[in-house]
Coordinates of C-alpha atoms and ligand atoms in Angstrom, one line a residue:
M1 CA 0.4 -1.3 10.3
C2 CA 2.4 1.6 11.7
G3 CA 5.1 4.0 10.5
I4 CA 8.6 4.1 12.0
I5 CA 11.2 6.8 11.5
A6 CA 14.4 7.1 13.4
Y7 CA 17.5 9.3 13.0
K8 CA 21.0 9.3 14.2
G9 CA 23.4 12.0 13.1
T10 CA 24.4 15.6 13.7
R11 CA 21.2 17.5 12.9
K12 CA 18.3 18.2 15.2
A13 CA 16.5 14.9 15.3
A14 CA 13.0 16.2 16.1
D15 CA 12.9 18.2 12.8
I16 CA 13.7 15.2 10.8
L17 CA 11.4 12.9 12.7
L18 CA 8.4 15.2 12.7
D19 CA 8.6 15.7 9.0
G20 CA 9.1 12.0 8.4
L21 CA 6.2 11.1 10.6
K22 CA 3.9 13.3 8.6
R23 CA 5.0 11.6 5.4
L24 CA 4.3 8.2 7.0
E25 CA 1.0 9.1 8.4
Y26 CA -0.8 7.2 5.7
R27 CA 0.5 4.0 7.4
G28 CA -1.5 4.6 10.6
Y29 CA -2.7 7.7 12.4
D30 CA -4.5 6.9 15.7
S31 CA -1.6 8.0 17.9
C32 CA 2.1 9.0 17.6
G33 CA 5.1 9.7 19.6
M34 CA 8.8 10.5 19.7
A35 CA 11.8 9.7 21.9
I36 CA 15.0 11.8 21.7
I37 CA 18.2 11.5 23.6
S38 CA 18.8 14.8 25.3
N39 CA 21.4 15.4 28.1
N40 CA 22.1 11.7 28.3
R41 CA 18.6 10.8 29.1
I42 CA 15.7 9.7 26.9
E43 CA 12.9 12.3 26.7
T44 CA 9.5 11.0 25.4
K45 CA 6.4 12.7 24.1
K46 CA 3.4 10.7 22.8
D47 CA -0.4 10.9 22.6
V48 CA -3.5 9.9 20.8
G49 CA -4.6 11.8 17.6
R50 CA -3.3 12.8 14.2
I51 CA 0.3 14.0 14.1
A52 CA -0.6 17.7 13.6
E53 CA -2.9 17.6 16.6
V54 CA -0.4 15.8 18.9
D55 CA 2.3 18.1 17.8
K56 CA 0.2 21.1 18.6
K57 CA -0.4 19.8 22.0
L58 CA 3.1 18.5 22.9
N59 CA 5.4 20.5 20.6
F60 CA 7.8 17.8 19.5
L61 CA 10.3 20.4 18.2
K62 CA 11.0 21.5 21.7
M63 CA 13.0 18.3 22.2
N64 CA 16.7 18.8 21.5
G65 CA 19.2 16.1 20.5
N66 CA 20.6 14.4 17.5
I67 CA 19.4 10.8 18.0
G68 CA 15.8 9.7 18.2
V69 CA 13.0 7.3 17.3
S70 CA 9.4 8.0 16.4
H71 CA 6.3 6.2 15.4
T72 CA 2.8 6.7 14.0
R73 CA 0.5 4.0 15.2
W74 CA -2.4 2.0 13.9
S75 CA -3.3 -0.2 16.8
T76 CA -3.3 -3.9 16.6
T77 CA -2.5 -5.0 20.2
G78 CA -3.9 -2.7 22.9
S79 CA -6.5 0.0 22.5
V80 CA -5.8 3.5 21.3
T81 CA -4.5 5.3 24.4
Q82 CA -1.7 7.6 25.3
I83 CA 0.0 4.8 27.3
N84 CA -0.2 2.4 24.4
S85 CA 1.3 4.8 21.9
H86 CA 5.0 4.3 20.9
P87 CA 7.8 4.7 21.9
H88 CA 7.8 2.2 24.8
L89 CA 10.4 2.3 27.5
S90 CA 12.2 -0.2 29.7
C91 CA 11.7 0.0 33.5
D92 CA 14.8 2.2 33.9
R93 CA 13.7 4.4 31.0
K94 CA 17.1 3.9 29.4
I95 CA 15.8 2.0 26.4
A96 CA 13.2 3.2 23.9
V97 CA 11.5 1.1 21.3
V98 CA 9.3 1.7 18.2
H99 CA 7.7 -1.3 16.5
N100 CA 5.6 -2.4 13.6
G101 CA 4.0 -5.9 13.5
V102 CA 2.5 -8.4 15.9
I103 CA 4.5 -10.3 18.5
E104 CA 2.6 -13.6 18.4
N105 CA 4.2 -15.0 21.7
Y106 CA 4.1 -11.7 23.7
T107 CA 1.8 -13.0 26.4
E108 CA 4.2 -15.8 27.4
L109 CA 7.2 -13.4 27.1
K110 CA 5.3 -10.8 29.2
K111 CA 4.5 -13.4 31.9
E112 CA 8.2 -14.4 32.2
L113 CA 9.3 -10.8 32.4
V114 CA 6.7 -9.9 35.0
K115 CA 8.0 -12.9 37.1
K116 CA 11.5 -11.4 36.9
G117 CA 10.1 -8.1 38.3
H118 CA 9.6 -6.0 35.1
K119 CA 6.9 -3.4 35.5
F120 CA 4.7 -3.0 32.4
T121 CA 2.8 0.2 31.8
S122 CA 1.0 -0.5 28.5
E123 CA -1.2 -3.2 27.1
T124 CA 0.9 -3.5 23.9
D125 CA 3.0 -6.4 22.7
T126 CA 5.8 -3.9 21.8
E127 CA 6.7 -3.2 25.4
V128 CA 8.1 -6.7 25.9
I129 CA 10.9 -5.7 23.4
A130 CA 12.1 -2.9 25.7
H131 CA 12.0 -5.1 28.8
L132 CA 13.7 -8.0 27.1
I133 CA 16.5 -5.7 25.9
E134 CA 16.9 -4.5 29.5
E135 CA 17.8 -8.1 30.5
D136 CA 21.3 -7.9 29.1
S137 CA 24.0 -5.2 29.7
S138 CA 25.3 -5.4 26.1
F139 CA 22.8 -3.5 24.0
E140 CA 23.6 -5.1 20.7
R141 CA 23.6 -8.6 22.1
A142 CA 20.4 -7.9 24.0
C143 CA 18.7 -6.7 20.8
L144 CA 19.9 -9.9 19.0
K145 CA 18.5 -12.2 21.7
T146 CA 15.2 -10.3 21.8
F147 CA 14.9 -10.4 18.0
K148 CA 15.4 -14.2 18.1
K149 CA 12.8 -14.6 20.9
I150 CA 9.9 -12.7 19.4
Q151 CA 7.7 -14.6 17.0
G152 CA 5.7 -13.2 14.1
R153 CA 6.2 -10.5 11.4
N154 CA 7.9 -7.7 13.2
A155 CA 10.3 -4.8 12.7
F156 CA 11.7 -2.6 15.5
V157 CA 14.1 0.1 16.2
A158 CA 15.6 0.3 19.7
M159 CA 17.9 2.9 21.1
N160 CA 19.5 3.4 24.5
D161 CA 20.4 6.5 26.4
K162 CA 24.1 6.2 25.2
G163 CA 23.0 6.6 21.6
E164 CA 23.3 3.0 20.5
M165 CA 20.7 2.2 18.0
V166 CA 19.7 -1.2 16.6
V167 CA 17.2 -2.0 13.8
A168 CA 15.8 -5.5 13.2
K169 CA 13.3 -6.8 10.7
N170 CA 11.3 -9.9 10.0
G171 CA 8.3 -9.4 7.8
S172 CA 7.5 -5.7 8.2
P173 CA 9.3 -3.3 5.9
L174 CA 12.3 -1.2 6.9
V175 CA 14.7 0.8 4.9
I176 CA 17.9 2.6 5.9
G177 CA 19.0 6.0 4.4
I178 CA 22.7 6.8 4.3
G179 CA 23.5 10.5 4.6
S180 CA 26.9 12.1 5.4
N181 CA 27.6 11.1 9.0
E182 CA 24.0 10.4 9.6
Y183 CA 21.5 7.5 9.3
F184 CA 17.8 7.4 8.8
V185 CA 15.6 4.4 9.3
A186 CA 12.0 4.3 8.1
S187 CA 9.2 2.0 7.1
D188 CA 9.2 3.7 3.7
A189 CA 11.8 5.7 1.9
P190 CA 9.6 8.8 1.2
A191 CA 9.9 9.6 4.9
F192 CA 13.5 10.7 4.3
I193 CA 14.2 11.0 0.6
K194 CA 14.3 14.8 1.1
H195 CA 17.6 14.2 2.9
T196 CA 19.1 11.3 1.1
R197 CA 18.3 9.0 -1.8
K198 CA 21.1 6.5 -0.9
I199 CA 19.3 3.6 0.7
I200 CA 19.8 0.0 1.9
F201 CA 16.8 -2.3 2.1
V202 CA 16.7 -4.4 5.2
E203 CA 15.9 -8.1 4.6
D204 CA 14.0 -10.5 6.8
G205 CA 16.2 -11.9 9.6
E206 CA 18.7 -9.0 9.5
L207 CA 19.7 -6.9 12.4
I208 CA 21.6 -3.7 11.9
S209 CA 23.7 -2.0 14.5
L210 CA 24.1 1.8 14.1
G211 CA 26.8 1.8 16.8
N212 CA 27.0 4.0 19.8
A213 CA 26.9 7.8 19.9
K214 CA 30.5 8.4 18.7
D215 CA 31.0 5.4 16.6
Q216 CA 29.0 5.9 13.4
E217 CA 29.9 2.4 12.0
I218 CA 27.0 0.6 10.5
R219 CA 27.0 -3.2 10.9
F220 CA 24.6 -5.7 9.2
I221 CA 24.1 -9.1 10.8
D222 CA 22.3 -12.0 9.3
T223 CA 20.8 -13.4 12.5
R224 CA 19.9 -16.7 10.9
Y225 CA 23.5 -17.6 10.2
S226 CA 25.1 -15.3 12.8
K227 CA 27.4 -13.7 10.3
D228 CA 28.2 -10.1 9.2
L229 CA 26.8 -9.0 5.8
K230 CA 28.0 -6.6 3.2
K231 CA 25.0 -4.7 1.8
R232 CA 24.6 -2.8 -1.5
I233 CA 23.7 0.9 -1.3
Q234 CA 21.1 1.7 -3.9
E235 CA 20.0 5.1 -5.3
I236 CA 16.2 5.6 -5.2
E237 CA 14.8 7.5 -8.2
W238 CA 11.7 9.0 -6.6
N239 CA 12.0 12.7 -6.0
V240 CA 10.7 14.8 -3.2
E241 CA 8.0 16.6 -5.3
E242 CA 6.4 13.3 -6.2
A243 CA 5.8 12.5 -2.5
Q244 CA 4.1 15.9 -1.9
K245 CA 0.7 17.3 -2.6
G246 CA 2.0 20.3 -4.5
K247 CA -0.9 22.5 -5.6
Y248 CA -3.6 20.0 -4.6
P249 CA -5.5 20.0 -1.4
H250 CA -5.3 16.2 -1.0
F251 CA -3.0 13.4 -2.1
L252 CA -6.0 11.6 -3.5
I253 CA -6.8 14.2 -6.1
K254 CA -3.1 14.8 -6.8
E255 CA -2.7 11.1 -7.5
I256 CA -5.8 10.9 -9.6
M257 CA -4.4 13.8 -11.7
D258 CA -1.0 12.1 -11.8
Q259 CA -2.6 9.6 -14.2
K260 CA -2.0 12.2 -16.9
K261 CA 1.6 10.9 -16.8
T262 CA 1.6 7.5 -15.1
I263 CA 0.1 5.4 -17.9
M264 CA 2.9 6.5 -20.2
A265 CA 5.4 5.7 -17.5
A266 CA 3.9 2.3 -17.0
A267 CA 4.1 1.7 -20.8
T268 CA 7.8 2.4 -20.7
Q269 CA 9.3 -1.0 -19.9
D270 CA 12.1 -3.2 -20.9
Y271 CA 10.3 -4.7 -23.9
D272 CA 12.9 -7.6 -24.3
K273 CA 12.1 -8.6 -20.7
I274 CA 8.3 -8.4 -21.5
E275 CA 8.8 -10.7 -24.5
K276 CA 10.7 -13.1 -22.3
I277 CA 8.0 -13.2 -19.6
A278 CA 5.4 -13.5 -22.4
D279 CA 7.1 -16.7 -23.5
M280 CA 7.2 -18.0 -20.0
I281 CA 3.5 -17.2 -19.6
N282 CA 2.7 -19.2 -22.8
E283 CA 4.8 -22.1 -21.7
S284 CA 3.5 -22.1 -18.1
F285 CA 0.8 -24.4 -16.8
G286 CA -1.5 -24.0 -13.9
S287 CA -0.6 -20.4 -13.3
F288 CA -2.2 -17.8 -11.0
L289 CA -2.6 -14.0 -10.7
I290 CA -2.7 -13.1 -7.1
A291 CA -3.1 -9.8 -5.2
C292 CA -5.4 -8.1 -2.6
G293 CA -7.9 -5.3 -2.7
T294 CA -7.6 -2.9 -5.5
A295 CA -4.5 -4.8 -6.8
G296 CA -6.8 -7.9 -6.6
H297 CA -9.2 -6.2 -9.0
A298 CA -6.2 -5.5 -11.3
A299 CA -5.4 -9.2 -11.1
L300 CA -9.0 -10.1 -12.0
A301 CA -8.9 -7.7 -14.9
S302 CA -5.6 -9.2 -16.0
S303 CA -7.1 -12.6 -16.2
Y304 CA -9.7 -11.2 -18.6
F305 CA -6.8 -9.6 -20.6
F306 CA -4.9 -12.8 -20.9
S307 CA -8.1 -14.8 -21.8
K308 CA -9.4 -12.4 -24.4
I309 CA -6.2 -11.0 -25.9
A310 CA -3.8 -13.9 -25.6
N311 CA -6.2 -16.8 -25.4
K312 CA -4.4 -17.9 -22.2
H313 CA -6.2 -19.1 -19.1
I314 CA -4.6 -17.8 -15.9
N315 CA -6.4 -18.4 -12.6
H316 CA -7.2 -15.4 -10.5
M317 CA -7.2 -15.6 -6.7
V318 CA -7.1 -13.1 -3.8
A319 CA -3.8 -13.7 -2.1
S320 CA -5.4 -14.5 1.3
E321 CA -7.3 -17.5 -0.3
F322 CA -4.2 -18.9 -2.1
Q323 CA -3.3 -21.4 0.6
S324 CA -6.3 -23.5 -0.4
H325 CA -5.1 -23.7 -4.0
Y326 CA -1.4 -23.5 -4.2
H327 CA -1.0 -27.3 -4.0
F328 CA -1.9 -27.3 -7.8
L329 CA 1.4 -25.5 -8.5
T330 CA 4.3 -27.2 -10.1
D331 CA 7.7 -26.0 -11.4
K332 CA 5.8 -25.2 -14.7
S333 CA 3.5 -22.7 -12.9
L334 CA 3.9 -19.0 -12.9
V335 CA 2.6 -16.8 -10.2
I336 CA 2.0 -13.2 -11.2
A337 CA 1.7 -11.2 -8.0
I338 CA 0.5 -7.6 -8.2
S339 CA 1.1 -5.1 -5.4
Q340 CA 1.5 -1.4 -5.1
S341 CA 3.5 -1.5 -1.9
G342 CA 5.2 -4.8 -2.5
E343 CA 4.8 -5.4 1.2
T344 CA 1.3 -6.8 1.6
A345 CA 1.7 -9.7 4.0
D346 CA -1.0 -11.9 2.3
V347 CA 0.8 -11.5 -1.1
L348 CA 4.2 -12.2 0.3
E349 CA 2.9 -15.3 2.1
A350 CA 1.4 -16.5 -1.1
V351 CA 4.7 -16.0 -2.9
K352 CA 6.5 -17.9 -0.2
K353 CA 4.1 -20.8 -0.6
A354 CA 4.4 -20.7 -4.4
K355 CA 8.2 -20.9 -4.1
T356 CA 7.9 -24.1 -2.1
K357 CA 6.4 -25.6 -5.2
S358 CA 9.2 -24.2 -7.4
A359 CA 6.8 -22.0 -9.3
K360 CA 8.4 -18.9 -10.8
I361 CA 7.3 -15.5 -9.5
V362 CA 6.6 -12.4 -11.7
G363 CA 6.0 -9.3 -9.6
I364 CA 4.1 -6.3 -10.9
V365 CA 5.0 -3.8 -8.2
N366 CA 5.2 0.0 -7.6
V367 CA 7.6 0.5 -4.8
P368 CA 11.2 -0.1 -6.0
G369 CA 13.2 -2.4 -3.7
S370 CA 10.1 -3.6 -1.8
S371 CA 9.9 -7.1 -0.6
L372 CA 7.9 -8.3 -3.6
A373 CA 10.3 -6.7 -6.0
R374 CA 13.2 -8.5 -4.3
Q375 CA 11.4 -11.8 -3.9
S376 CA 10.2 -12.0 -7.6
N377 CA 12.2 -13.9 -10.2
Y378 CA 11.2 -11.1 -12.5
A379 CA 9.8 -7.8 -11.4
F380 CA 8.1 -5.2 -13.5
M381 CA 7.9 -1.7 -12.0
T382 CA 4.7 0.1 -12.6
N383 CA 6.6 3.5 -12.3
A384 CA 3.6 5.4 -10.9
G385 CA 5.8 7.2 -8.3
P386 CA 4.9 7.3 -4.6
E387 CA 1.3 6.7 -3.8
I388 CA 0.5 8.3 -0.5
A389 CA -3.3 8.4 -0.2
V390 CA -4.5 5.3 1.5
C391 CA -6.8 4.4 -1.3
S392 CA -5.1 3.3 -4.4
T393 CA -5.8 5.1 -7.7
K394 CA -2.8 5.7 -10.0
A395 CA -1.2 2.4 -9.0
Y396 CA -4.3 0.6 -10.2
T397 CA -4.3 2.0 -13.7
S398 CA -0.6 1.4 -13.9
Q399 CA -1.0 -2.2 -12.8
L400 CA -3.7 -2.6 -15.6
S401 CA -1.3 -1.0 -18.1
V402 CA 1.6 -3.4 -17.4
A403 CA -0.8 -6.4 -17.4
L404 CA -2.2 -5.3 -20.7
L405 CA 1.2 -5.1 -22.2
L406 CA 2.0 -8.6 -21.0
A407 CA -1.2 -9.9 -22.5
Y408 CA -0.4 -8.3 -25.9
A409 CA 3.1 -9.7 -25.7
A410 CA 1.8 -13.2 -24.9
A411 CA -0.5 -12.9 -28.0
G412 CA 2.6 -12.1 -30.1
K413 CA 1.3 -8.5 -30.6
M414 CA 3.7 -6.5 -28.5
D415 CA 3.8 -3.5 -30.9
E416 CA 0.0 -3.3 -30.9
G417 CA -0.1 -3.3 -27.1
V418 CA 2.5 -0.6 -26.8
A419 CA 0.7 1.6 -29.4
L420 CA -2.7 1.0 -27.5
L421 CA -1.1 2.0 -24.2
K422 CA 0.5 5.1 -25.6
Q423 CA -2.8 6.1 -27.2
T424 CA -4.6 5.4 -23.9
A425 CA -2.0 7.6 -22.0
N426 CA -3.0 10.5 -24.3
L427 CA -6.7 9.8 -23.8
V428 CA -6.3 9.8 -20.0
D429 CA -4.3 13.0 -20.2
N430 CA -7.1 14.7 -22.2
M431 CA -10.0 13.3 -20.1
L432 CA -8.7 14.5 -16.8
N433 CA -10.0 18.0 -17.6
Q434 CA -12.1 20.5 -15.7
D435 CA -15.3 19.3 -17.4
L436 CA -15.0 15.8 -16.0
Q437 CA -14.1 17.1 -12.6
N438 CA -17.2 19.4 -12.6
K439 CA -19.5 16.6 -13.8
T440 CA -18.3 14.2 -11.1
K441 CA -18.5 17.0 -8.5
Q442 CA -22.1 17.7 -9.5
L443 CA -22.9 14.0 -9.3
A444 CA -21.3 13.7 -5.9
K445 CA -23.6 16.5 -4.6
K446 CA -26.6 14.5 -5.8
L447 CA -25.4 11.2 -4.3
A448 CA -23.9 12.4 -1.1
D449 CA -26.9 11.5 1.1
K450 CA -27.5 8.1 -0.4
D451 CA -27.1 4.9 1.7
H452 CA -26.3 2.5 -1.2
I453 CA -24.8 2.8 -4.7
Y454 CA -24.7 -0.2 -7.0
V455 CA -22.3 -0.7 -10.0
L456 CA -22.7 -3.0 -12.9
G457 CA -20.1 -4.1 -15.5
K458 CA -19.3 -7.0 -17.7
G459 CA -16.3 -8.7 -19.2
F460 CA -13.2 -6.4 -19.0
N461 CA -15.3 -4.0 -16.9
Y462 CA -16.7 -6.4 -14.4
P463 CA -13.5 -5.8 -12.3
T464 CA -14.0 -2.1 -13.0
S465 CA -17.4 -2.3 -11.3
L466 CA -15.8 -3.9 -8.2
E467 CA -13.1 -1.3 -8.1
T468 CA -15.6 1.5 -8.5
A469 CA -17.6 0.3 -5.6
L470 CA -14.5 -0.2 -3.5
K471 CA -13.3 3.4 -4.1
I472 CA -16.7 4.8 -3.1
K473 CA -16.8 2.7 0.1
E474 CA -13.3 3.5 1.2
V475 CA -13.4 7.2 1.0
S476 CA -17.1 8.2 1.4
Y477 CA -18.3 5.3 3.6
I478 CA -21.4 4.9 1.5
H479 CA -22.2 1.3 1.0
A480 CA -21.4 0.4 -2.6
E481 CA -21.4 -3.0 -4.4
G482 CA -20.1 -4.0 -7.8
F483 CA -21.8 -6.8 -9.7
A484 CA -21.4 -8.6 -13.0
S485 CA -24.4 -7.2 -14.9
G486 CA -25.6 -10.7 -15.7
E487 CA -26.0 -11.4 -12.0
L488 CA -28.6 -8.7 -11.6
K489 CA -31.5 -11.0 -12.4
H490 CA -30.1 -13.7 -10.0
G491 CA -30.8 -11.7 -6.9
V492 CA -29.3 -8.2 -6.9
I493 CA -32.4 -6.7 -8.6
A494 CA -34.2 -7.2 -5.2
L495 CA -32.2 -4.2 -3.9
I496 CA -33.5 -1.7 -6.5
E497 CA -36.0 0.8 -5.3
K498 CA -37.1 4.2 -6.6
D499 CA -34.1 6.5 -7.1
T500 CA -31.5 3.8 -6.1
P501 CA -28.3 5.0 -7.8
C502 CA -26.8 2.4 -10.2
I503 CA -23.6 3.1 -12.1
V504 CA -23.4 1.2 -15.3
I505 CA -20.1 0.8 -17.1
V506 CA -20.8 0.4 -20.8
A507 CA -17.8 -0.3 -23.0
N508 CA -17.9 -0.2 -26.7
D509 CA -17.3 -4.0 -27.0
D510 CA -19.3 -7.2 -27.2
T511 CA -20.6 -6.7 -23.6
K512 CA -22.4 -3.4 -24.5
Q513 CA -25.9 -4.6 -25.2
D514 CA -26.0 -7.0 -22.1
V515 CA -25.0 -4.1 -19.8
L516 CA -27.6 -1.8 -21.4
T517 CA -30.2 -4.5 -21.0
A518 CA -29.4 -4.8 -17.3
A519 CA -29.5 -1.0 -16.9
L520 CA -33.0 -1.0 -18.5
E521 CA -34.2 -3.6 -15.9
V522 CA -32.9 -1.4 -13.1
K523 CA -34.5 1.7 -14.7
S524 CA -37.8 0.0 -15.0
R525 CA -37.8 -0.6 -11.2
G526 CA -37.2 3.1 -10.6
G527 CA -33.4 3.1 -10.4
Y528 CA -31.3 6.2 -11.2
I529 CA -28.9 5.2 -14.0
I530 CA -25.4 6.8 -14.2
G531 CA -23.7 5.7 -17.4
I532 CA -19.9 5.6 -17.7
S533 CA -19.6 5.2 -21.4
P534 CA -18.1 6.7 -24.6
E535 CA -21.6 7.3 -25.9
N536 CA -24.7 8.7 -24.3
N537 CA -27.9 6.6 -24.2
E538 CA -31.5 7.4 -23.4
I539 CA -31.4 5.0 -20.5
F540 CA -28.9 7.1 -18.7
D541 CA -30.2 9.7 -16.2
Y542 CA -26.6 11.0 -15.8
W543 CA -23.8 10.5 -18.2
L544 CA -20.0 10.5 -17.5
K545 CA -18.3 10.5 -20.9
V546 CA -15.2 8.5 -21.3
P547 CA -13.1 8.0 -24.4
D548 CA -13.3 4.8 -26.3
A549 CA -10.0 3.1 -25.5
G550 CA -10.8 -0.4 -27.0
N551 CA -9.2 -3.1 -24.9
A552 CA -7.8 -0.5 -22.5
S553 CA -11.3 0.5 -21.5
P554 CA -10.8 -0.6 -17.8
I555 CA -8.1 2.0 -17.5
V556 CA -10.2 5.0 -18.7
N557 CA -13.5 3.7 -17.3
T558 CA -12.2 3.6 -13.7
I559 CA -11.1 7.3 -13.7
P560 CA -14.6 9.0 -13.4
S561 CA -15.3 6.8 -10.4
Q562 CA -12.1 7.8 -8.7
L563 CA -13.1 11.4 -9.1
L564 CA -16.6 10.6 -7.9
A565 CA -15.3 8.9 -4.8
Y566 CA -13.0 11.8 -4.1
Y567 CA -15.9 14.4 -4.4
L568 CA -18.3 12.2 -2.4
S569 CA -15.7 12.1 0.4
I570 CA -15.4 15.9 0.3
E571 CA -19.2 16.4 0.2
R572 CA -19.6 14.1 3.3
G573 CA -16.9 15.8 5.2
C574 CA -14.6 12.7 5.2
D575 CA -10.8 12.9 4.9
P576 CA -10.1 11.5 1.4
D577 CA -6.4 10.7 2.1
Y578 CA -7.0 8.8 5.4
C579 CA -9.8 6.3 5.1
R580 CA -11.4 5.2 8.4
N581 CA -9.9 1.9 9.8
L582 CA -7.6 1.5 6.8
A583 CA -3.9 1.5 6.4
K584 CA -1.9 1.8 3.2
A585 CA 0.1 -1.4 3.3
V586 CA -1.3 -4.3 5.3
T587 CA 1.8 -5.9 6.6
V588 CA 0.1 -8.3 8.9
L589 CA -1.6 -11.6 7.9
Ligands
LIG1 C1 -7.7 0.1 -1.9 C2 -6.4 -0.3 -1.5 C3 -6.1 -1.6 -1.0 C4 -4.8 -2.2 -1.6 C5 -4.5 -3.6 -1.0 C6 -3.3 -4.2 -1.6 O1 -7.8 1.4 -2.4 O2 -5.5 0.5 -1.6 O3 -7.2 -2.5 -1.3 O4 -5.0 -2.3 -3.0 O5 -4.4 -3.4 0.4 O6 -2.2 -3.3 -1.4 P1 -0.9 -3.5 -2.3 O7 -1.3 -3.1 -3.7 O8 0.1 -2.5 -1.7 O9 -0.5 -4.9 -2.2

């Protein structure tokens, strides 16, 4: 996954592009670059490294001009080198391209182009776009032909030295910002919301021509039916502050602390719509909850909510495995897809497959206007605001909140669900205090040199154990594994040695005694027990106190681990916002 930002208007493009790149850095950060039209020629600067490093070396702001494209890369095709960084140019250097995605047929296309005499400089698939466009003297027509030729999930922005700019998308996200006499194009709206909140979402198969330098006309073309489109301008509600760190040193801690507000925001829904979906859930048959990663853990937790609160069985499946199971779907099935970004390729692919079986799609999604929000028959926004840190925190607890509300509504107890969530929002606001931060920081110091951390949970908090382990792995690179506490005796206990840290999540519910029994077995083999629980217990060597939130326990129980993961990453000198090898939204299959 990569980040694209392009600008065409009357202001200094480099200012806007550099700022936008920094806001998109979470999408990829192994190299970056910029191309700007200056004195009727395309000037390009690019290199390997984080944006601030590359900028220090190349000084992007020295480039003058009002039209440009830029890119922050997370390599898929071609290694991380200066040459492979975007933008890529045509042979005559009059066309510059930035791209997100994978061109599946690029080797064939490259062979044909080489035969025709095109000289390639990089190992990337992207470069074929620039050379294909060079094949036709009409820029817009050339982009259209190129778009039709390339296969796979792709989005690109191309410009020529005359200032014509074309945007095309199939699979990877792109959004256009409309300013006064200016256009912005980006992979994600926070890249430019500082300048405009008027946006148009680009749909798959669309190509947008931003005209030549003088002509500021914007034209939308549906490439599948070769016809012009009229598109609706929408106003995005997110504000600039929400997409900034503010007083915090990292986005991760800022977003953990945001949970003081986001549970309440998630609880604020159109309750009539919730009731309607609850009826659909109750009438549905052979339904699935699907998602990936952290959202996948929210989907698993939701299956427990529906089972225990609403007495309704809904299958849980990670989206990438759905293709082996979707044949069970019928027009009576409901697919509840959960995604922060709404752009995860595995989720969108699963939704596409479900639609072929006429199943209805309910999306639980954070990014307004994202592909999942648009492709769902019914979409619930989690209202967590922009989540920038690569690892997901506040979006997770918001996903749990919306799912909990749906489960209560399906049980015919909507008011009870709303009351529980509002009470949980207050509990979270109170628990995110200095005391909990100090205790998790102190624990992080103790655990920072460990090679393994294990996590046990049961029932509602089995998914919490998986999520706890994932958070620790992602930001501190310590190996961590979550297990259902009952599985301990079936193998996991072999891993326990003296001082092996084991986090046990002990909720005040019918799973309490089983988890404590498992903790005791670990302790008797010398394990170091960290209890996350409303009450202390003599088994615990270290206790992280959480409030008793009843059926909302997975929401409160996950928060200490988010803090622990954050402080572990600081202790170990990692960057908590940019996890090694990871990108925020995975838009490739
Ligand atoms: C983990 C994390 C990922 C995402 C997963 C799905 O912290 O962020 O595991 O949860 O890639 O992403 P979305 O929710 O955007 O579909």
